[in-house]
Amino acid sequence: MKTIKYISLFVLIVLLHGCTKDLTSLNENPAGYSELDPAYQFTAVQAGMSGDREDVWRYDLLLASPMVQHLGGAWGIQAGGMYQVFDLTYWASHWEKTYPRELKNIEDVVYKTADDPEQVNIHAAARILRVMIYAKMTDLYGDIPYSEAIKGYTAGILLPKYDKQEDIYVDFFKELDEAVAQLNVDKGPFDGDLFYNGNVAQWKKLGNSLRLRLGFRLTKVDEQEARKQVEAALNGGVLESNADIAMTKHMNLSYRENEYRGNGRSQVFKNEAISSGFKLTTTLVDYMHDRQDPRLKIYGGTYLGDGIVGVSQSIQDITDYIEPIGVRPGAMGWDYWEDYGSIVDGDGISRWVGHSFKFVQPSIYVSALDAPFFHLTYAEVEFLKAEAALRGWAGLSHANAVGHFHHGIEASCAMMAHYPGAPAIDTDKIEALKASYSPFPSDFAEAMDAVHGQMWVNFFLNGAEAYANYRRTGYPSVIIPFEGTASNPTETGGVIPKRFFYPQSELIQNATNVEGAISRMGGKDDWLKPVWWDNQ
C-alpha cells in the first residue's frame, strides 16, 4: 500500500499545493473531496521535506551549506558563502514553502486524528514530525509563528503571533515526551510512512533521538535543562543502528513542478552542466583528504567533460588520477583560472584538465536522482553520545566518549552504501580513519573539535543541521569565516550570519506580529543577532 501511495503522490501534491493561495483557504480542497486521507498527507509531507528542488536550492545549497563550508563555486553562493544578502527570496524560501505545505498538512493530520483511537500511531508520529519541521524553522529564523500558526480553519487565527524560541523549545520537549508515550506498538504499523513503513518502535526511537538533538541545543543557555532532556532521551531509547536511520528514499525522477518524489538536491546538481557550478570547498576536501577519509570519494568526484554528471556519456571520471581540489570558501570557480594540466588516466592516455574541471564536484553517487536524504542518523546519535560522555552526563565518562566516537565513524561510513552504486567502504579504511584520531584528545575542547568535526562531515548535504550544530558548538575549528576580497566582498565584516531574514511577505501581511519579534532583536531584522539558544 505504501508503494501505491508513493506512486500516486504527484497527484496528491498538486491538490495540496492548490490549497495554499491565501490564508482564508487553508483547509479548503479545490478538488471537492470532503477530507484527505491522513496517510496520503503524511507521505506528501515527508516527500516535500527533501524533494522540493526550488526550496533546497535556496535555503540549503546556496545558504546553509556554503556557510558551513561544505559547498561553494556556484553563482548564488554569494549569499551563503560571501555573507551577502544577494537575493532576499533565498532567505524567505523555506518559510514560504514550509508553512503553507508541510506544516499546514502535518497540522491537519494531527488535528483530524486526535480523537480516533485507531489512528493513535499516525497521530503521535505526526506530532514528532511536526516538531522536526518546526525545529528547522525556528533554528533558521529564531522567533516564529508556532502556537497560533495554521489555525485559520480551526481557530479563525489568520495573523499568528510570533512565539519566543525559548517557549517553542519548551513545547517541543512536551510534545516529544507525550508523542513517544502515546505510540502504541500493540496497535501495529500505520500507512503512509516513508521513513519506517509505519514501524512504531522505530518512531519511538526517532522521537527520543530528536529530543536528544534538541536537548543539546540548550548547552549554551541552560546547561541544566540540556542535561535533563539529553538524559531523558537516552533513557527512553534512541536510534540503535543504521537500520533506524530516518531517511527518505527518493525515486529516480527529474525535476517537475510540484513533484517531490525525486531528490531535490540531486535535481539541482543535474539542472546544468558541471553540477550547476557547485563544488566541494577546500575546507571539507582538505579535512577529509588529510585523514584519508574514504567517504570523500563518495561525497565528491572529479569529472572531465562539459555535461551532466551521471547522465552525459562524454564525461570521464578522473577522480582516481588527480589530487582532490576544492574551491576556496567564498570563491567562484573562475577565481582559479589556471588549468590543472596533464594527467594520465587508467588506460595510460594523457588527458588535459582545464580550470573548469579540476575541482571536486558532488559525486555521481550523492547526485543520483534516487539518492536518499538523511534526516536523522544513527551516526549523529553516536556523536551526541560521545559529547554526553565528554560532559559526564547519563552516567558516562570521558573514557566512554572514544567508543561512541568510533561507533559514529563506523555508522557514517557504513551508511554510504545507501547511495545508489556507491562502493562499500573497506573495514581497514574505516580503522585507519579512526586511528587518525589516536590518541583521542584528553582536553575537552580538542575532543569536542574531533567529535563535531566528524559530525560536520556526517552532515554533508544537510546544511541546515550542520549550520545549527556549528552555531551551537563553534566546531569544527577548520571553518574560518570568509573575510572578503576586493572582487568578492562580504557584508558582515567576516562574520558568519547567525540567522535567516524574515520574509518580506510577513512584513506586509503580518506586520504587527513580525515587528514584535523584530523589536525583541533590538528593532532590526538582524542576521547577525543570534537565536535564543545561540546566546552565551
XYZ file of C-alpha atoms in Angstrom:
536
model
C 0.000 0.000 0.000
C 2.856 2.389 0.766
C 4.219 1.922 -2.771
C 0.855 2.701 -4.331
C 0.527 5.828 -2.232
C 4.031 6.992 -3.094
C 3.430 6.490 -6.812
C 0.191 8.477 -6.508
C 1.923 11.267 -4.619
C 2.309 13.611 -7.584
C -1.463 13.933 -7.962
C -1.871 14.496 -4.241
C 0.805 17.184 -4.050
C -0.807 19.116 -6.880
C -4.071 19.062 -4.951
C -2.424 20.078 -1.678
C -0.408 22.816 -3.341
C -3.569 24.241 -4.831
C -4.998 24.811 -1.357
C -2.375 27.345 -0.281
C -3.001 30.517 -2.258
C -4.273 32.580 0.675
C -4.833 32.331 4.413
C -8.625 32.007 4.146
C -8.354 28.814 2.078
C -6.039 26.891 4.401
C -8.403 23.948 4.744
C -10.396 24.196 1.515
C -9.961 21.409 -1.032
C -10.496 22.614 -4.616
C -10.826 19.022 -5.846
C -14.077 18.722 -3.961
C -13.106 15.938 -1.547
C -14.588 16.340 1.917
C -11.435 15.043 3.589
C -7.989 13.851 2.554
C -6.611 10.580 3.883
C -4.108 11.413 6.666
C -1.771 8.721 5.334
C -1.557 10.444 1.953
C -0.884 13.776 3.639
C 1.795 12.193 5.845
C 3.561 10.829 2.759
C 3.343 14.169 0.991
C 4.858 15.979 3.966
C 7.816 13.596 4.176
C 8.477 13.810 0.428
C 8.299 17.602 0.419
C 10.857 17.902 3.216
C 13.681 16.961 0.825
C 12.092 16.684 -2.606
C 11.442 20.338 -3.446
C 14.280 21.393 -5.754
C 13.456 25.087 -5.650
C 13.461 25.215 -1.855
C 16.553 23.119 -1.081
C 18.434 25.006 -3.814
C 17.990 28.216 -1.870
C 17.901 27.599 1.867
C 20.422 24.750 1.838
C 22.706 24.668 -1.208
C 23.068 28.465 -1.562
C 22.816 29.478 2.093
C 23.355 26.910 4.841
C 25.819 24.559 3.110
C 28.125 27.404 1.944
C 28.004 28.997 5.420
C 29.367 25.791 6.941
C 31.829 25.477 4.044
C 30.563 22.245 2.554
C 29.770 23.705 -0.872
C 30.923 26.641 -2.975
C 31.558 27.760 -6.520
C 28.003 28.332 -7.772
C 26.827 31.830 -8.667
C 24.274 32.091 -5.872
C 26.688 31.179 -3.071
C 27.461 34.882 -2.873
C 24.651 34.776 -0.308
C 25.779 31.941 1.957
C 29.454 31.797 1.020
C 30.287 35.509 0.896
C 27.721 36.608 3.510
C 25.874 38.916 1.145
C 22.112 39.488 1.262
C 22.214 38.987 -2.524
C 18.584 37.945 -3.013
C 16.014 38.109 -0.186
C 13.922 35.381 -1.820
C 16.666 32.886 -0.944
C 16.259 33.665 2.760
C 12.466 33.533 2.587
C 12.171 30.328 0.555
C 11.992 27.765 3.330
C 9.436 29.794 5.286
C 7.207 30.431 2.292
C 7.326 26.796 1.185
C 7.054 25.095 4.575
C 4.213 26.930 6.308
C 1.592 26.517 3.554
C 2.632 22.996 2.603
C 4.419 20.727 5.104
C 3.211 22.495 8.239
C -0.335 23.011 7.002
C -0.684 19.337 6.158
C 1.034 17.891 9.205
C -1.075 20.136 11.441
C -4.140 18.827 9.625
C -3.065 15.232 10.225
C -2.565 15.918 13.939
C -5.918 17.711 14.196
C -8.140 15.166 12.499
C -6.572 12.045 14.054
C -6.544 13.428 17.606
C -9.722 11.732 18.824
C -9.508 8.476 16.889
C -8.017 5.618 18.952
C -7.476 3.602 15.768
C -5.193 6.329 14.393
C -3.180 6.897 17.561
C 0.114 5.917 15.936
C -0.082 8.157 12.887
C -1.259 10.922 15.217
C 1.745 10.509 17.529
C 4.182 10.180 14.621
C 2.738 13.345 13.088
C 3.404 15.186 16.347
C 7.052 14.072 16.191
C 7.348 15.038 12.527
C 5.769 18.407 13.296
C 8.462 19.094 15.895
C 11.170 18.152 13.382
C 9.785 20.598 10.811
C 9.224 23.444 13.258
C 12.683 22.898 14.784
C 14.365 23.608 11.474
C 12.210 26.702 11.051
C 12.959 28.217 14.444
C 16.632 27.252 14.281
C 16.944 29.166 10.993
C 14.802 32.202 11.819
C 14.534 32.494 15.618
C 11.115 33.561 16.929
C 8.392 32.281 14.586
C 4.618 31.714 14.474
C 4.057 28.496 16.390
C 1.223 28.268 18.915
C -1.175 30.194 16.660
C 0.217 29.043 13.306
C -2.015 27.138 10.857
C -5.087 27.970 12.936
C -7.058 29.732 10.213
C -9.687 26.996 9.951
C -9.638 25.533 13.457
C -9.485 28.777 15.457
C -10.009 31.617 12.971
C -6.485 32.975 13.516
C -5.238 34.420 10.235
C -2.387 36.562 11.598
C -0.497 34.422 14.131
C 1.736 35.826 16.824
C 5.479 35.097 16.900
C 6.381 32.842 19.817
C 9.722 33.222 21.547
C 12.122 30.435 20.637
C 12.613 29.662 24.318
C 8.883 28.957 24.684
C 8.813 26.946 21.468
C 11.544 24.652 22.759
C 9.634 24.076 25.997
C 6.708 22.867 23.912
C 8.965 20.748 21.707
C 10.055 18.689 24.701
C 6.479 18.357 25.955
C 5.294 17.240 22.516
C 8.079 14.706 22.077
C 7.602 13.281 25.556
C 3.860 12.888 25.051
C 4.082 11.601 21.480
C 6.618 8.887 22.320
C 4.458 7.776 25.260
C 1.378 7.809 23.031
C 2.863 5.491 20.389
C 1.298 2.070 20.866
C 3.180 -0.929 19.494
C 0.153 -3.140 20.057
C -1.821 -1.107 17.515
C 0.636 -2.112 14.789
C 2.149 -0.084 11.929
C 0.398 2.781 10.177
C 0.165 3.637 6.484
C 1.841 6.433 4.553
C 5.242 6.500 6.292
C 8.303 6.826 4.048
C 10.821 6.644 6.895
C 9.939 3.352 8.599
C 6.880 1.963 6.816
C 4.883 2.732 9.941
C 7.117 0.806 12.372
C 6.035 2.134 15.774
C 9.126 1.008 17.703
C 11.350 2.946 15.305
C 9.200 6.052 15.626
C 9.692 5.869 19.377
C 13.459 5.834 18.808
C 13.196 8.741 16.385
C 11.169 10.806 18.844
C 13.771 10.263 21.560
C 16.655 10.905 19.145
C 15.099 14.190 18.061
C 14.774 15.072 21.741
C 18.473 14.241 22.120
C 19.390 16.580 19.240
C 17.230 19.431 20.518
C 18.297 18.909 24.114
C 21.899 19.556 23.147
C 20.813 22.837 21.516
C 20.446 24.281 25.023
C 24.027 23.770 26.219
C 24.860 27.478 25.940
C 21.723 28.925 27.512
C 20.588 26.330 30.070
C 23.035 23.509 30.662
C 20.944 22.003 33.442
C 17.863 21.737 31.201
C 20.024 20.456 28.353
C 21.298 17.645 30.564
C 17.777 16.825 31.730
C 16.480 16.483 28.172
C 19.522 14.586 26.904
C 19.357 12.056 29.721
C 15.605 11.625 29.309
C 16.108 10.953 25.612
C 18.843 8.396 26.207
C 16.836 6.665 28.910
C 13.867 6.463 26.559
C 15.816 4.689 23.826
C 17.383 6.248 20.741
C 18.449 5.002 17.303
C 20.431 1.799 17.727
C 21.803 1.041 14.256
C 21.754 2.223 10.661
C 18.505 0.289 10.251
C 16.928 3.078 12.332
C 18.055 5.996 10.131
C 15.213 8.400 9.380
C 15.606 8.854 5.644
C 13.559 9.498 2.559
C 14.310 7.029 -0.219
C 13.701 9.134 -3.295
C 12.708 7.934 -6.752
C 14.725 8.333 -9.957
C 12.776 11.337 -11.218
C 13.891 14.564 -12.861
C 12.529 17.920 -11.773
C 8.908 18.744 -12.403
C 6.970 21.494 -10.652
C 5.089 20.197 -7.601
C 6.712 16.763 -7.996
C 8.673 15.882 -4.847
C 9.374 12.167 -5.143
C 12.855 12.759 -6.589
C 15.776 14.112 -4.575
C 15.608 17.906 -4.749
C 19.319 18.424 -4.158
C 20.251 15.983 -6.905
C 17.860 17.733 -9.265
C 19.776 20.959 -8.627
C 23.115 19.318 -9.419
C 21.671 17.904 -12.647
C 19.982 21.131 -13.678
C 23.006 22.423 -15.614
C 26.418 21.194 -16.742
C 29.266 20.774 -14.269
C 26.906 20.237 -11.332
C 25.250 23.646 -11.815
C 28.534 25.196 -10.687
C 28.600 23.511 -7.253
C 31.908 22.270 -5.900
C 33.106 20.967 -2.580
C 35.154 23.512 -0.622
C 38.811 23.278 0.294
C 37.738 23.217 3.952
C 35.851 19.951 3.547
C 38.060 18.364 0.889
C 41.318 19.043 2.726
C 39.903 17.985 6.104
C 38.817 14.646 4.688
C 41.819 14.112 2.405
C 44.306 14.797 5.208
C 42.794 11.924 7.173
C 42.361 9.712 4.100
C 38.645 9.662 4.823
C 37.110 7.048 2.475
C 33.816 8.985 2.296
C 35.483 11.750 0.269
C 35.272 9.725 -2.973
C 31.610 9.039 -2.265
C 30.767 12.652 -1.468
C 32.721 14.094 -4.380
C 34.389 13.243 -7.659
C 36.433 14.959 -10.358
C 34.868 14.748 -13.806
C 36.290 15.715 -17.191
C 33.750 16.981 -19.683
C 31.133 19.698 -20.059
C 27.917 17.839 -19.262
C 25.654 16.411 -16.566
C 27.411 14.058 -14.148
C 25.796 10.648 -14.287
C 23.891 11.474 -17.475
C 26.214 12.724 -20.229
C 28.141 9.920 -21.948
C 31.034 12.251 -22.762
C 32.034 12.788 -19.139
C 35.027 10.864 -17.825
C 35.529 10.144 -14.133
C 39.145 11.114 -13.363
C 38.817 11.036 -9.563
C 41.480 8.335 -9.184
C 44.014 10.134 -11.387
C 44.063 13.642 -9.904
C 44.533 15.096 -6.466
C 41.266 16.303 -4.905
C 40.939 20.075 -5.238
C 38.232 22.081 -3.522
C 37.140 25.645 -4.160
C 38.021 28.234 -1.539
C 35.070 29.286 0.631
C 33.574 32.462 -0.780
C 35.230 31.991 -4.169
C 33.898 31.261 -7.611
C 35.358 28.637 -9.911
C 36.716 31.308 -12.241
C 38.749 32.780 -9.386
C 41.125 29.854 -10.081
C 41.682 30.441 -13.778
C 44.784 28.272 -14.055
C 44.468 24.947 -15.851
C 45.467 21.876 -13.892
C 47.486 20.386 -16.734
C 48.003 16.836 -17.974
C 47.046 13.625 -16.210
C 47.356 10.014 -17.287
C 44.149 8.004 -16.964
C 43.688 4.296 -16.252
C 44.205 3.425 -19.925
C 47.539 5.205 -19.997
C 46.117 8.058 -22.084
C 47.209 11.616 -21.392
C 44.286 13.963 -20.672
C 44.348 17.757 -20.365
C 42.412 19.098 -17.394
C 41.377 22.714 -17.768
C 40.453 25.097 -14.983
C 36.724 24.272 -15.100
C 37.187 20.553 -14.499
C 39.881 20.342 -11.835
C 37.559 20.772 -8.844
C 35.734 18.140 -6.816
C 32.027 18.183 -7.698
C 29.150 16.377 -5.949
C 29.717 12.767 -6.931
C 27.756 10.518 -9.219
C 26.526 8.778 -6.054
C 25.225 11.672 -3.955
C 23.850 13.441 -7.041
C 21.835 10.436 -8.218
C 18.192 11.395 -8.633
C 17.201 8.500 -6.390
C 19.796 9.270 -3.717
C 18.285 9.181 -0.217
C 18.105 12.136 2.117
C 19.155 11.516 5.721
C 17.027 13.446 8.232
C 18.462 11.957 11.440
C 21.101 9.254 11.516
C 22.459 6.687 13.912
C 25.903 8.251 13.394
C 24.594 11.595 14.691
C 23.213 9.860 17.779
C 26.566 8.210 18.475
C 28.430 11.509 18.129
C 25.965 13.138 20.530
C 26.508 10.260 22.956
C 30.230 10.978 22.687
C 29.561 14.589 23.672
C 27.373 13.432 26.561
C 30.292 11.309 27.737
C 32.679 14.249 27.463
C 30.306 16.252 29.678
C 29.913 13.396 32.165
C 26.178 13.073 31.539
C 23.963 9.968 31.625
C 26.447 8.053 33.763
C 29.095 8.289 31.052
C 32.689 9.474 31.322
C 35.442 10.673 29.015
C 36.550 7.057 28.628
C 33.178 6.191 27.068
C 33.491 9.021 24.551
C 36.041 7.204 22.416
C 33.795 4.199 21.875
C 30.806 6.300 20.844
C 33.013 8.434 18.627
C 34.285 5.336 16.861
C 30.754 3.940 16.528
C 29.738 7.224 14.903
C 32.521 6.993 12.335
C 31.687 3.361 11.595
C 27.993 4.128 11.174
C 28.611 7.136 8.952
C 30.910 5.156 6.676
C 28.512 2.219 6.524
C 25.520 4.369 5.588
C 27.297 5.447 2.403
C 26.030 2.149 0.978
C 22.580 3.748 0.739
C 23.781 5.966 -2.115
C 22.989 4.278 -5.454
C 26.031 2.487 -6.858
C 28.369 3.596 -4.086
C 31.090 1.070 -3.284
C 31.244 -0.490 0.152
C 33.956 1.038 2.316
C 36.628 -1.449 3.381
C 36.982 -2.083 7.092
C 40.707 -1.299 7.013
C 39.966 2.188 5.681
C 37.465 2.802 8.470
C 40.011 1.586 11.018
C 42.623 3.916 9.538
C 40.230 6.857 9.823
C 39.562 6.043 13.480
C 43.293 5.667 14.085
C 43.919 9.142 12.675
C 42.360 10.479 15.904
C 44.596 8.374 18.125
C 45.296 9.183 20.845
C 41.854 10.660 21.391
C 42.229 14.126 22.945
C 42.012 14.361 26.719
C 41.302 18.089 26.560
C 37.556 18.858 26.399
C 37.812 21.496 23.670
C 40.053 19.358 21.487
C 37.807 16.332 21.966
C 34.734 18.404 21.048
C 36.555 19.566 17.932
C 37.192 15.956 16.944
C 33.628 14.805 17.642
C 31.989 17.712 15.867
C 34.481 17.628 13.033
C 33.118 14.182 12.270
C 29.566 15.358 12.923
C 30.143 18.120 10.339
C 31.394 15.582 7.791
C 28.384 13.377 8.514
C 26.020 16.311 7.857
C 27.172 16.784 4.252
C 24.137 17.845 2.159
C 22.132 18.508 5.322
C 23.290 22.094 5.503
C 20.597 23.379 7.861
C 21.527 20.863 10.544
C 25.260 21.425 10.040
C 24.620 25.188 10.354
C 22.686 24.744 13.610
C 25.285 22.430 15.118
C 28.137 24.751 14.154
C 26.426 27.746 15.751
C 25.860 25.763 18.935
C 29.338 24.287 19.280
C 31.671 26.516 17.267
C 33.208 23.359 15.784
C 34.927 22.207 13.678
C 37.708 24.742 14.130
C 38.742 24.342 10.471
C 35.834 26.600 9.478
C 37.456 30.026 9.131
C 34.894 32.734 8.304
C 35.259 34.340 4.880
C 36.646 37.865 5.320
C 36.068 39.058 1.778
C 38.310 40.112 -1.079
C 38.380 43.065 -3.434
C 36.389 41.142 -6.025
C 34.230 39.188 -3.568
C 33.302 41.469 -0.645
C 31.342 40.430 2.430
C 28.549 42.456 4.024
C 29.103 41.219 7.594
C 32.728 42.135 8.217
C 33.683 38.471 8.028
C 31.057 37.186 10.481
C 29.030 34.109 9.538
C 25.328 35.085 9.668
C 23.540 33.901 12.787
C 20.038 33.531 11.378
C 17.866 33.984 8.278
C 15.891 37.127 7.453
C 12.126 37.084 7.841
C 10.217 37.046 4.531
C 9.137 40.362 3.072
C 5.641 38.899 2.767
C 5.422 38.754 6.568
C 6.361 42.430 6.848
C 3.412 43.209 4.604
C 0.759 40.694 5.649
C 1.558 40.139 9.343
C 3.372 43.376 10.162
C 2.278 43.825 13.781
C 3.345 40.365 14.865
C 6.613 40.219 12.959
C 7.529 43.680 14.250
C 7.069 42.354 17.776
C 9.669 39.676 17.058
C 11.971 42.215 15.437
C 11.665 44.519 18.447
C 12.986 41.702 20.633
C 16.103 41.750 18.430
C 16.602 45.462 19.040
C 14.349 46.835 16.295
C 16.181 45.368 13.284
C 15.693 42.122 11.360
C 19.324 41.362 12.098
C 21.066 38.389 10.507
C 23.936 38.825 12.968
C 21.680 38.525 16.023
C 21.960 35.006 17.478
C 18.835 32.943 18.013
C 17.966 32.308 21.666
C 19.880 29.061 22.117
C 22.979 30.530 20.441
C 23.460 33.200 23.122
C 26.306 32.696 25.542
